[in-house]
PDB file of C-alpha atoms in Angstrom:
ATOM      1  CA  UNK A  26      71.134 -11.364 -59.537  1.00 48.00           C
ATOM      2  CA  UNK A  27      70.078  -9.517 -56.440  1.00 49.00           C
ATOM      3  CA  UNK A  28      67.125  -7.192 -56.075  1.00 51.00           C
ATOM      4  CA  UNK A  29      69.483  -4.229 -56.376  1.00 56.00           C
ATOM      5  CA  UNK A  30      70.573  -5.389 -59.840  1.00 56.00           C
ATOM      6  CA  UNK A  31      66.946  -5.676 -60.970  1.00 65.00           C
ATOM      7  CA  UNK A  32      65.859  -2.245 -59.697  1.00 86.00           C
ATOM      8  CA  UNK A  33      63.728  -0.228 -62.110  1.00 91.00           C
ATOM      9  CA  UNK A  34      62.882   3.478 -62.120  1.00 93.00           C
ATOM     10  CA  UNK A  35      59.501   4.867 -63.048  1.00 95.00           C
ATOM     11  CA  UNK A  36      59.527   8.007 -65.179  1.00 96.00           C
ATOM     12  CA  UNK A  37      56.850  10.234 -66.674  1.00 97.00           C
ATOM     13  CA  UNK A  38      57.029  11.501 -70.261  1.00 98.00           C
ATOM     14  CA  UNK A  39      56.981  15.307 -70.079  1.00 97.00           C
ATOM     15  CA  UNK A  40      57.651  16.140 -73.734  1.00 97.00           C
ATOM     16  CA  UNK A  41      57.841  14.347 -77.078  1.00 96.00           C
ATOM     17  CA  UNK A  42      60.863  15.739 -78.936  1.00 95.00           C
ATOM     18  CA  UNK A  43      60.561  13.968 -82.292  1.00 93.00           C
ATOM     19  CA  UNK A  44      61.033  10.800 -84.323  1.00 93.00           C
ATOM     20  CA  UNK A  45      64.404   9.229 -85.037  1.00 88.00           C
ATOM     21  CA  UNK A  46      65.889   6.056 -86.460  1.00 85.00           C
ATOM     22  CA  UNK A  47      66.241   4.898 -90.063  1.00 88.00           C
ATOM     23  CA  UNK A  48      62.517   4.427 -90.563  1.00 89.00           C
ATOM     24  CA  UNK A  49      61.267   6.807 -87.867  1.00 86.00           C
ATOM     25  CA  UNK A  50      60.172   3.981 -85.590  1.00 91.00           C
ATOM     26  CA  UNK A  51      61.875   5.434 -82.486  1.00 93.00           C
ATOM     27  CA  UNK A  52      60.548   8.448 -80.579  1.00 95.00           C
ATOM     28  CA  UNK A  53      62.831  10.731 -78.600  1.00 95.00           C
ATOM     29  CA  UNK A  54      61.216  11.938 -75.360  1.00 96.00           C
ATOM     30  CA  UNK A  55      62.144  13.972 -72.289  1.00 96.00           C
ATOM     31  CA  UNK A  56      61.264  12.107 -69.103  1.00 96.00           C
ATOM     32  CA  UNK A  57      61.091  13.169 -65.468  1.00 96.00           C
ATOM     33  CA  UNK A  58      61.799  10.764 -62.621  1.00 96.00           C
ATOM     34  CA  UNK A  59      58.807  10.185 -60.341  1.00 95.00           C
ATOM     35  CA  UNK A  60      60.970   9.762 -57.240  1.00 93.00           C
ATOM     36  CA  UNK A  61      63.107  12.858 -58.020  1.00 91.00           C
ATOM     37  CA  UNK A  62      61.124  15.481 -59.964  1.00 88.00           C
ATOM     38  CA  UNK A  63      64.131  17.801 -60.286  1.00 94.00           C
ATOM     39  CA  UNK A  64      65.914  15.292 -62.549  1.00 93.00           C
ATOM     40  CA  UNK A  65      64.970  14.785 -66.192  1.00 94.00           C
ATOM     41  CA  UNK A  66      66.757  13.105 -69.105  1.00 95.00           C
ATOM     42  CA  UNK A  67      66.211  12.458 -72.826  1.00 95.00           C
ATOM     43  CA  UNK A  68      65.539   8.853 -73.871  1.00 95.00           C
ATOM     44  CA  UNK A  69      64.697   6.961 -77.054  1.00 95.00           C
ATOM     45  CA  UNK A  70      61.465   4.940 -76.901  1.00 94.00           C
ATOM     46  CA  UNK A  71      60.315   2.287 -79.332  1.00 94.00           C
ATOM     47  CA  UNK A  72      56.578   1.928 -79.743  1.00 93.00           C
ATOM     48  CA  UNK A  73      53.654   4.271 -79.178  1.00 94.00           C
ATOM     49  CA  UNK A  74      54.230   6.955 -76.554  1.00 96.00           C
ATOM     50  CA  UNK A  75      52.647  10.302 -75.663  1.00 95.00           C
ATOM     51  CA  UNK A  76      52.974  12.986 -73.006  1.00 97.00           C
ATOM     52  CA  UNK A  77      51.881  11.851 -69.567  1.00 96.00           C
ATOM     53  CA  UNK A  78      52.779   8.175 -70.097  1.00 97.00           C
ATOM     54  CA  UNK A  79      54.606   6.349 -67.307  1.00 97.00           C
ATOM     55  CA  UNK A  80      57.626   4.271 -68.382  1.00 96.00           C
ATOM     56  CA  UNK A  81      59.750   1.777 -66.437  1.00 95.00           C
ATOM     57  CA  UNK A  82      63.455   2.210 -67.130  1.00 93.00           C
ATOM     58  CA  UNK A  83      65.680  -0.783 -66.471  1.00 92.00           C
ATOM     59  CA  UNK A  84      68.760   1.383 -67.080  1.00 89.00           C
ATOM     60  CA  UNK A  85      68.474   5.064 -66.156  1.00 86.00           C
ATOM     61  CA  UNK A  86      72.068   6.357 -66.169  1.00 86.00           C
ATOM     62  CA  UNK A  87      72.413   6.827 -69.943  1.00 87.00           C
ATOM     63  CA  UNK A  88      70.965   9.744 -71.860  1.00 89.00           C
ATOM     64  CA  UNK A  89      70.188   9.714 -75.589  1.00 89.00           C
ATOM     65  CA  UNK A  90      71.973  12.022 -78.018  1.00 86.00           C
ATOM     66  CA  UNK A  91      69.896  14.964 -79.240  1.00 81.00           C
ATOM     67  CA  UNK A  92      68.200  14.961 -82.641  1.00 75.00           C
ATOM     68  CA  UNK A  93      69.825  17.015 -85.377  1.00 68.00           C
TER      69      UNK A  93
END
């Protein structure tokens, strides 16, 4: 693997949208890229998370489906 393959993106949690998953152990959040503040996506996060947290995304192309 080259360094390009291992590139990560840092994002900031701007809004917690809700809990999802069978047991509610996954949180759906809207994140904003630190290197491009005009771009934001919705992601699923496992574990404790709150607004203002910085996350490292290993894969940043995919967006989570919205909660119903």
